[in-house]
Every structure is written in C-alpha cells, then in structure tokens.
Short mmCIF file of C-alpha atoms in Angstrom, two decimals:
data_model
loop_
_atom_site.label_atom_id
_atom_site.label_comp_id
_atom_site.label_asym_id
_atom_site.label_seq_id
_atom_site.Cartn_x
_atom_site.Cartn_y
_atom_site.Cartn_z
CA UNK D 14 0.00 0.00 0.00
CA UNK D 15 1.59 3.34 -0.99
CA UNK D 16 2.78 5.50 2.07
CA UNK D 17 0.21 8.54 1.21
CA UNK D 18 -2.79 5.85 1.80
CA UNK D 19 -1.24 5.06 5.32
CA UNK D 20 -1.13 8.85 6.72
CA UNK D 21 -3.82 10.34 7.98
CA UNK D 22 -5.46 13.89 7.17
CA UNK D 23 -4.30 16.52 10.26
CA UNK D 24 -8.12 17.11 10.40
CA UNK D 25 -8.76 13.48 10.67
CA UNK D 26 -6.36 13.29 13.26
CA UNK D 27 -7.71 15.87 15.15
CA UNK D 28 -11.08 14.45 15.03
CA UNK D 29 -10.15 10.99 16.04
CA UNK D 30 -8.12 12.98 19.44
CA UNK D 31 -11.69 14.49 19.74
CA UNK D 32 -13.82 11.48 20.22
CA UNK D 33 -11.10 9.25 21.86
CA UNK D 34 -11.03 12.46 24.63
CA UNK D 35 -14.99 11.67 24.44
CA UNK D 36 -14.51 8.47 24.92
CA UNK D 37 -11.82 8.87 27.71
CA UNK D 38 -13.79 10.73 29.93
CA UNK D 39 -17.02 8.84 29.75
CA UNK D 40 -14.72 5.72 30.73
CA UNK D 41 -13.49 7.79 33.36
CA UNK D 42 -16.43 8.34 35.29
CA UNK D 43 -17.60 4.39 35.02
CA UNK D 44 -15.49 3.67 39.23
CA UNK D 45 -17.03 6.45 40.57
CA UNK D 46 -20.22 5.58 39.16
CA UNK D 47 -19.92 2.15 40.12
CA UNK D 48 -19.45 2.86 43.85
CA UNK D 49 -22.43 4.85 43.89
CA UNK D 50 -24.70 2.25 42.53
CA UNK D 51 -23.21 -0.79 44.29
CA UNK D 52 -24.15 0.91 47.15
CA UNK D 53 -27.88 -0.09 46.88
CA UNK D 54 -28.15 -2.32 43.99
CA UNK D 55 -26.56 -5.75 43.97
CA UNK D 56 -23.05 -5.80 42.33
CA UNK D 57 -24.10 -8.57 40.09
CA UNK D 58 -27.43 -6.35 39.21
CA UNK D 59 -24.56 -3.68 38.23
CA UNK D 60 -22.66 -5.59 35.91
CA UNK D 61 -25.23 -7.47 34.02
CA UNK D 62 -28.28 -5.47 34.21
CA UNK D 63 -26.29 -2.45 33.00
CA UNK D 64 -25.24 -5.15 29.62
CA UNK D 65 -28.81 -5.86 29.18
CA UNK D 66 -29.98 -2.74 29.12
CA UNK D 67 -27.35 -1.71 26.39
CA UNK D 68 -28.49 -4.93 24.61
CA UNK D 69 -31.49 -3.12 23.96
CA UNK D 70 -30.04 -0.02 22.67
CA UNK D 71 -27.41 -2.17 20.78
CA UNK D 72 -30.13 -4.34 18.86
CA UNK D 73 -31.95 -0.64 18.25
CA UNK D 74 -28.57 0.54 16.46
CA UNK D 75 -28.12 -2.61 14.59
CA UNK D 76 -31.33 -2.66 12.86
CA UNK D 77 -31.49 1.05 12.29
CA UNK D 78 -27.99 0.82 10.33
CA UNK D 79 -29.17 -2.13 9.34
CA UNK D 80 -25.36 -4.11 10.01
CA UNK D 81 -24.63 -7.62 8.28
CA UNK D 82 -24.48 -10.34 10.63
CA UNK D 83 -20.63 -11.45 11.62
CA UNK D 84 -19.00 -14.56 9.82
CA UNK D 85 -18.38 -17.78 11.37
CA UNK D 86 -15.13 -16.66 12.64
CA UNK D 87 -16.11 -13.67 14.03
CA UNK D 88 -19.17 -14.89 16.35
CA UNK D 89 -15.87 -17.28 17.15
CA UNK D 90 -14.15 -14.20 18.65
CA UNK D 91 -16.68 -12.11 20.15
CA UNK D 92 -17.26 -14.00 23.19
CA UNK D 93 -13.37 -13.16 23.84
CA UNK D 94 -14.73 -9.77 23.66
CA UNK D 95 -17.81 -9.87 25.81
CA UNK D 96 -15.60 -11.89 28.34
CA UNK D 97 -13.81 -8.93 28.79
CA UNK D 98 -15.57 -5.79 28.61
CA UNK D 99 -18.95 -6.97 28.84
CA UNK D 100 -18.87 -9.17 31.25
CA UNK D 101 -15.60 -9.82 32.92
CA UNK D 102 -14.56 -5.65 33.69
CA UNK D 103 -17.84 -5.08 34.92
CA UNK D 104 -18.47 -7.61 37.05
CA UNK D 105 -14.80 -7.78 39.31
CA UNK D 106 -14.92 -4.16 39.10
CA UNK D 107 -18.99 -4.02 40.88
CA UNK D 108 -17.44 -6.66 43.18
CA UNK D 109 -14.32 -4.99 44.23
CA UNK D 110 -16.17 -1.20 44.64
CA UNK D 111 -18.37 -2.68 47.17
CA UNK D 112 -15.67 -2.62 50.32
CA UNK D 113 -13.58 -0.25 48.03
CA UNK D 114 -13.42 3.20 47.22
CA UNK D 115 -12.84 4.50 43.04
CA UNK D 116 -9.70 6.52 43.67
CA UNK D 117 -8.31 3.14 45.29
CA UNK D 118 -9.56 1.10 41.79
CA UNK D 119 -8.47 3.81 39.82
CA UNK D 120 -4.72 2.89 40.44
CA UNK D 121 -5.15 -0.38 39.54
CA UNK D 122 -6.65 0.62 36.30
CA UNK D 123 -3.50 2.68 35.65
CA UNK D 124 -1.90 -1.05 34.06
CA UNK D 125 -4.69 -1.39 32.18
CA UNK D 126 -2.96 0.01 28.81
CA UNK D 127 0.18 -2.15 29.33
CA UNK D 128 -1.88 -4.90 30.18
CA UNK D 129 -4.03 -4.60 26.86
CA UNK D 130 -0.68 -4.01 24.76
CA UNK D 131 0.60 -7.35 26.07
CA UNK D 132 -2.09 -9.29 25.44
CA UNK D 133 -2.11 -7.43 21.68
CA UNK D 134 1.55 -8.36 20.99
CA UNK D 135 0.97 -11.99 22.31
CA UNK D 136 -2.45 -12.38 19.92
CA UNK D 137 -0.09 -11.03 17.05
CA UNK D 138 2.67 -13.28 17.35
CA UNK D 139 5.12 -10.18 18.05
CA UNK D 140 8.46 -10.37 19.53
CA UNK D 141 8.44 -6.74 21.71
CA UNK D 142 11.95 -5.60 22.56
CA UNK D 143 13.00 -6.51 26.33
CA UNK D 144 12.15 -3.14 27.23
CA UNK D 145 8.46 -3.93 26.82
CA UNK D 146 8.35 -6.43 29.13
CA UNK D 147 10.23 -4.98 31.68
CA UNK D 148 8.14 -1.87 31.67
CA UNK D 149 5.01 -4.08 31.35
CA UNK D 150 6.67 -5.62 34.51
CA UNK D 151 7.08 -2.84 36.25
CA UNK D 152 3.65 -1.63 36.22
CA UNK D 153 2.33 -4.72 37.64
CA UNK D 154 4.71 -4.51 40.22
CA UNK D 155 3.97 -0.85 41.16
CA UNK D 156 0.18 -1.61 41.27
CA UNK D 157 0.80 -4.74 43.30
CA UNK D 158 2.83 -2.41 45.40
CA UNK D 159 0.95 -0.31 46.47
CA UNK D 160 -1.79 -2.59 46.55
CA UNK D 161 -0.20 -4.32 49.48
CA UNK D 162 1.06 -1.59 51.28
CA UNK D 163 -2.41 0.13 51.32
CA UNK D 164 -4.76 -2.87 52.09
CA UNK D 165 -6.91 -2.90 54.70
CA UNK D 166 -4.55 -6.06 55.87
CA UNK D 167 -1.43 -4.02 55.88
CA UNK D 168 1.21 -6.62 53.79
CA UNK D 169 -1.38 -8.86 52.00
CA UNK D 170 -4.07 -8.53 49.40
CA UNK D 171 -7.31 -7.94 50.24
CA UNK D 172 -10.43 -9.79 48.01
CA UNK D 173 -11.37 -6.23 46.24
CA UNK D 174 -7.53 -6.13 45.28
CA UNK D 175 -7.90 -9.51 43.76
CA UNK D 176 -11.10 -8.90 41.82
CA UNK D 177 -9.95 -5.52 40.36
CA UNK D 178 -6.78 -7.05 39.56
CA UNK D 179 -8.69 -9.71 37.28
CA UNK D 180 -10.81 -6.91 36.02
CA UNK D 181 -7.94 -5.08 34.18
CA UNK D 182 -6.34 -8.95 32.97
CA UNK D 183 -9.90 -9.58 31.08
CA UNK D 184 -10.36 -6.20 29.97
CA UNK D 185 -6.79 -5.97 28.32
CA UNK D 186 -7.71 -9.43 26.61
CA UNK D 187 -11.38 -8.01 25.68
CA UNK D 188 -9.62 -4.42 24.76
CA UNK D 189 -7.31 -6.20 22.44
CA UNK D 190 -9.72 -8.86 20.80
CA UNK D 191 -12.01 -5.97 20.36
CA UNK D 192 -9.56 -3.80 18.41
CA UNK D 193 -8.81 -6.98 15.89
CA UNK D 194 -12.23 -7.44 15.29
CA UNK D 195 -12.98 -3.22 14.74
CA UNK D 196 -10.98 -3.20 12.06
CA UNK D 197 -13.41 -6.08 10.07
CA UNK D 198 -16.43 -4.96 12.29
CA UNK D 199 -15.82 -1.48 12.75
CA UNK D 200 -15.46 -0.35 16.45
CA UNK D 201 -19.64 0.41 16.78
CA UNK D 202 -20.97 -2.78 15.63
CA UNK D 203 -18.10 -4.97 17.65
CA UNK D 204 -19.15 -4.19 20.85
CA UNK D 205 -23.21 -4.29 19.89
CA UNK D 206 -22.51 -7.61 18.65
CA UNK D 207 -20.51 -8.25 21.87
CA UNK D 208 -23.55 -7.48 23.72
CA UNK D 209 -25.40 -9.77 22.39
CA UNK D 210 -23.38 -12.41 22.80
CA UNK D 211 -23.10 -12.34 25.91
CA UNK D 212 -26.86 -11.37 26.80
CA UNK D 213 -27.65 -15.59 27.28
CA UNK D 214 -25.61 -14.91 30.17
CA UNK D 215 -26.38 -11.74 31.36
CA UNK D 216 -30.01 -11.34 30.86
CA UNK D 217 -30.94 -14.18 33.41
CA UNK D 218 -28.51 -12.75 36.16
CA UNK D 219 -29.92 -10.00 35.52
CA UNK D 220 -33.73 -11.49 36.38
CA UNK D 221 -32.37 -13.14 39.10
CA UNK D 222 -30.94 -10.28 41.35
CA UNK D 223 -33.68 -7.68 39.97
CA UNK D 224 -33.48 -4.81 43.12
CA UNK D 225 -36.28 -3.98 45.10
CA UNK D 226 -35.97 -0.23 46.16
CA UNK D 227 -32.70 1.96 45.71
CA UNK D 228 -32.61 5.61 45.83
CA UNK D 229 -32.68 7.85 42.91
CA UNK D 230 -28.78 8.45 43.19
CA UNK D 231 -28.23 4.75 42.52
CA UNK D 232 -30.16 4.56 39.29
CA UNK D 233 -29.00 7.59 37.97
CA UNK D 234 -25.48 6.05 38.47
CA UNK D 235 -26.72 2.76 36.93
CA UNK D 236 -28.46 4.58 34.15
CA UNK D 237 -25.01 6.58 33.21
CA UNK D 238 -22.82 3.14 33.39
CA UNK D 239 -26.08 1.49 30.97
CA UNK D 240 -26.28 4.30 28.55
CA UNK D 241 -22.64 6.13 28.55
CA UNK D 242 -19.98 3.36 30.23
CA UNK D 243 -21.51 0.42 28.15
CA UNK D 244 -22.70 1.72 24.84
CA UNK D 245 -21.99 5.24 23.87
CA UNK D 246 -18.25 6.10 25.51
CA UNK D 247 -17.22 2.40 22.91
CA UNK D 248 -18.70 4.65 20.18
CA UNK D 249 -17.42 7.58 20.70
CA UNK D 250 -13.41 5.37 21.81
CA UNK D 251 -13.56 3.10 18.47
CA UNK D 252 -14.78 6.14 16.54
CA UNK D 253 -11.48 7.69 17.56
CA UNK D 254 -9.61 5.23 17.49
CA UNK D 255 -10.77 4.50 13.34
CA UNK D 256 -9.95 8.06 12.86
CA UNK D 257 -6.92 9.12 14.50
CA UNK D 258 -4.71 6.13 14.82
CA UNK D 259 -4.41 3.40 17.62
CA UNK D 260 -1.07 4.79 18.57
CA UNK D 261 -1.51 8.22 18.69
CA UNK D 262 -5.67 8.33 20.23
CA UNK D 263 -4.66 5.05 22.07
CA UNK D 264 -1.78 7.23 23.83
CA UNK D 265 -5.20 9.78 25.81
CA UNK D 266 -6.18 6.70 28.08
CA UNK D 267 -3.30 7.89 29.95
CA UNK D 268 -5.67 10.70 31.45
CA UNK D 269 -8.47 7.89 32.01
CA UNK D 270 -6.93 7.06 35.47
CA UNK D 271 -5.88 11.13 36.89
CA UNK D 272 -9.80 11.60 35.79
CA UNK D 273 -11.01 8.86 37.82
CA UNK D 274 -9.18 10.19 40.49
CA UNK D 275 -9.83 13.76 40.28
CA UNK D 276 -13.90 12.53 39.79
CA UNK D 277 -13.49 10.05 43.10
CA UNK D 278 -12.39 13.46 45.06
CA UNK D 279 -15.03 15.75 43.67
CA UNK D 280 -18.21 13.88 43.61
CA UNK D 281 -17.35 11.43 46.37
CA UNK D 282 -15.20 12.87 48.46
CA UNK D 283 -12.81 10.35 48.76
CA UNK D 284 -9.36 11.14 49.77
CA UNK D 285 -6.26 10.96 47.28
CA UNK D 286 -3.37 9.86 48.81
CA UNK D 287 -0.13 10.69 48.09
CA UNK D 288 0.41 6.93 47.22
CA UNK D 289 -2.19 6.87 45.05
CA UNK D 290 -0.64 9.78 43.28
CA UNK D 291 3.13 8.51 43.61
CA UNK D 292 1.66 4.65 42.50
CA UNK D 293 -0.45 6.04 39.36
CA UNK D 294 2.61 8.61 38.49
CA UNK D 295 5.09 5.22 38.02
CA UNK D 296 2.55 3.07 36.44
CA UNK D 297 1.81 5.94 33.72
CA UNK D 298 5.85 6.27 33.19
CA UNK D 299 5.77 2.04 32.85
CA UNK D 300 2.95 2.22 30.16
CA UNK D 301 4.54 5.32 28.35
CA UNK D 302 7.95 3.34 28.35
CA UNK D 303 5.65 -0.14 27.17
CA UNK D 304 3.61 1.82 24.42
CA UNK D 305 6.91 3.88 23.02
CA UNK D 306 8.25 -0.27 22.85
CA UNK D 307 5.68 -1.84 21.06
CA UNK D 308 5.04 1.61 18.47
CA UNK D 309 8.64 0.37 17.48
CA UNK D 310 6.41 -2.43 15.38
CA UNK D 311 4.14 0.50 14.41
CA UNK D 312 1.42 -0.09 11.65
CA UNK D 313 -1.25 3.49 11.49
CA UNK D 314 -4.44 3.08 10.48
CA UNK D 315 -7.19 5.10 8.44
CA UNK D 316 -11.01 5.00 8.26
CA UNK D 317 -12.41 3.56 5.44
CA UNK D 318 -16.03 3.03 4.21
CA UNK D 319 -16.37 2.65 8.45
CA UNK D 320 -13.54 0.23 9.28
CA UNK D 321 -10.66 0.20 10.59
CA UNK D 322 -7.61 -0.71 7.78
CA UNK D 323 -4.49 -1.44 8.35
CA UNK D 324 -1.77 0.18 6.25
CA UNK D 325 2.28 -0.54 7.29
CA UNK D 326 3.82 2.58 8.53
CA UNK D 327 7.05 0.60 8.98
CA UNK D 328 9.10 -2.21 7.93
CA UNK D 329 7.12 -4.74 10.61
CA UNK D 330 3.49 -4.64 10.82
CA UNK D 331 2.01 -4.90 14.51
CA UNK D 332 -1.90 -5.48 15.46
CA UNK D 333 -3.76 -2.65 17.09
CA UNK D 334 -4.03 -2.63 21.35
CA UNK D 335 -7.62 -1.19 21.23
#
C-alpha cells in the first residue's frame, strides 16, 4: 500500500483525538459511578443489568444501520470480547467497589494500557523488545505495590484487590480482541454484537438479582454506566480510534486514570493519597515506556467506508491494542 494511503489527514487526526477524549472521559467516570450504585443495587445487578440494558439499545442501532451479521469466525471471537468488557470488567470491578473506594480502583486501572498491549503483541505473534516487558513488569509490580502496602490487611491482598486485579487482565484481553475485530467490524458494531453475545448470560442474572428499592442516586449512576460506560463512551473510543490512529488516540487513556481520580475526590469525596498519586505517576511512566516499545512495530491506520484498515507505517506490521 503506498505510504500517502497510510497517513492520515491533520483534520482526521484531530477528530479521532476528539472522540477518543470523548470516549476517555465517559470511561473515566464508570469507578465512581460504580461505587455509587453498588451501594444499593446488587453488584451482580450492576454488571449485568447495566449489559442488558445496552443490549437493547445495541439491537436498536443494529437494525437502524441495518449491520450484516458477523461470519463464522467472528461470532468465534466475540465472546473473547464480551468476556472482557462486557462481562468480565464489569463484574470484578462491581465486586471490588463494594468494600472499596474509586480513587483506590483507579490505580489499579492505571496497568490497564500495558496490560491490553501485552495481550495485543501476544495475539499477534510479536516479539516486543525486552524493554516492553520490563516496563510491562514494572507496572504490575507498582500496582501490586501499592496494593499491598495500602490494604486494609497491611502486607497482604485484600479480596477487592484480587477482583480488580482480574478486572484489568480480562479487559486488556477483551480491549485487544475488540480492536482486531474493529478493524473487520468497525469499532460500533463490535461491541453491539458483543452485547449480544453475551446477553444468554447476562439477561438471566440480571432477572435473578432484579433490586427492590434503591434511591434515585443509585439509578442515575446505573443509568449513566447502561447508557454512557456500556454503549456510547465504545462509540465515541472506536470512533477515535478508526480516525486518528491506535497509537496516537490510544496514547489519551493515559488521562483515564488522573480523571477517575480527580472525579473520586469531587463527587465522592474520597481522599487521594499521596500513594495513590506517587503509584499512578510510576505506572503511567511504565505504560509510556511499554507503548513507546511496542510503536517500534508501528502499523497506522485510516477510516475507510467505516472500518478500521491497516496500512504498514514501517518495515514490521504490529496489530492494534484497542
């Protein structure tokens, strides 16, 4: 493919930074939103209920843009897709925000890049330099770090740790499926058919743990993870990332976490600690370091005809960490 059909238009580019911000702060107010609903709903209401009810909307899109159905070997991949975001993020995250507070998950979170990037080079078959690895490394260890050291069991894990932990692992495998099948999909229709997939599963949890009365703060907070977190903030992230590049709009989630945190302060009041701040400061370096690694096997990317298309920007070729 000739080198002028790999670059993208400065306007493009400056579109795609648009929606990924979009998409980036919607994301960014999922934790605190979380905590407030978890509060009076059942966790496992939370997680599924919220996919059901963007099941809805997603079937509503589908017909209205009236989308082919997936091949064979894409219903093959989308549960790896609704394992992650749909089902596995949500739920460990609803868990985890019961006994703990957003700012507190919103360090963890920090590794959630590197952890998507790893499980995109590992998908593709890529050989990262050692660098990669070691600043993949690091991350984990400064999250596990401070993990311990702020527990409420000072020197061990506590069971929140553990399920936000597994939260970011399946949502870096979901994030990184997802961005595979957004280039053949495009980014919109990937996670609606994601949705569905995983509503056999959903839906009857859902029924199940249906709440009996919650205050109106709690399903406002539901309603914004339902409508924003689980449908529209993927449309406005996969929109960007079509537009703009993987490796340049892929670089803003590094303001998802600060967000989070600043959001945790104002509209919950919880308390930032300074090793919250020091923790999420040395994870973002480790992720910068890990993303600047892997970009060495850069490919960019340009919208086409509403898909994302893959166009070598350098001598290897690299699959994208959406």
């Amino acid at each position: 493919m000739r080198s002028k059909s790999s670059a993208t238009a400065p306007s493009t580019v400056t579109t795609g930074l648009a929606l990924g911000a979009v998409g980036v702060l919607a994301f960014s107010m999922s934790l605190p939103a979380t905590r407030v609903a978890v509060q009076e709903l059942d966790p496992w209401f939370v997680a599924f209920g919220r996919a059901v009810g963007a099941a809805v909307l997603a079937v509503l899109y589908l017909r209205v843009v009236k989308a082919p159905r997936p091949t064979r070997e894409q219903w093959r991949r989308l549960p790896i897709v609704a394992l992650g975001v749909v089902v596995g993020f949500p739920l460990f995250t609803s868990l985890a925000l019961t006994t703990s507070t957003s700012s507190h998950g919103a360090v963890v979170v920090t590794v959630l890049p590197a952890m998507t990037a790893v499980f995109a080079a590992i998908r593709a078959h890529e050989r990262p330099p050692l660098v990669f690895w070691l600043a993949s490394a690091g991350g984990l260890v400064a999250v596990l770090t401070f993990l311990i050291t702020s527990g409420a069991v000072h020197g061990a894990l506590t069971v929140s740790d553990l399920y936000l932990l597994a939260a970011v692992v399946l949502c870096g495998l979901g994030y990184a499926e997802g961005g595979v099948l957004a280039r053949e999909l495009g980014g919109a229709r990937t996670i609606c058919w994601a949705l569905l997939v995983a509503l056999p599963v959903t839906l009857p949890i859902t029924l199940v743990t249906l709440p009996g009365q919650a205050g109106p703060h709690s399903w406002a907070a539901f309603g914004y993870l339902t409508v924003i977190s689980m449908f529209l903030g993927f449309f406005a992230w996969y929109a960007g990332l079509a537009r703009g590049g993987i490796a340049t709009v892929g670089q803003i989630q590094l303001a998802q976490p600060v967000l989070t945190l600043v959001w945790s302060a104002l509209l919950l009041g919880e308390p930032v600690t300074p090793a919250s701040l020091v923790a999420a400061v040395v994870v973002l370096g480790c992720v910068v370091l890990t993303q600047r690694a892997r970009h060495g096997l850069r490919v960019s990317f340009h919208h086409r005809d509403g898909s994302l298309v893959a166009a070598p920007a350098a001598r290897s070729t690299r699959t994208p960490e959406a």
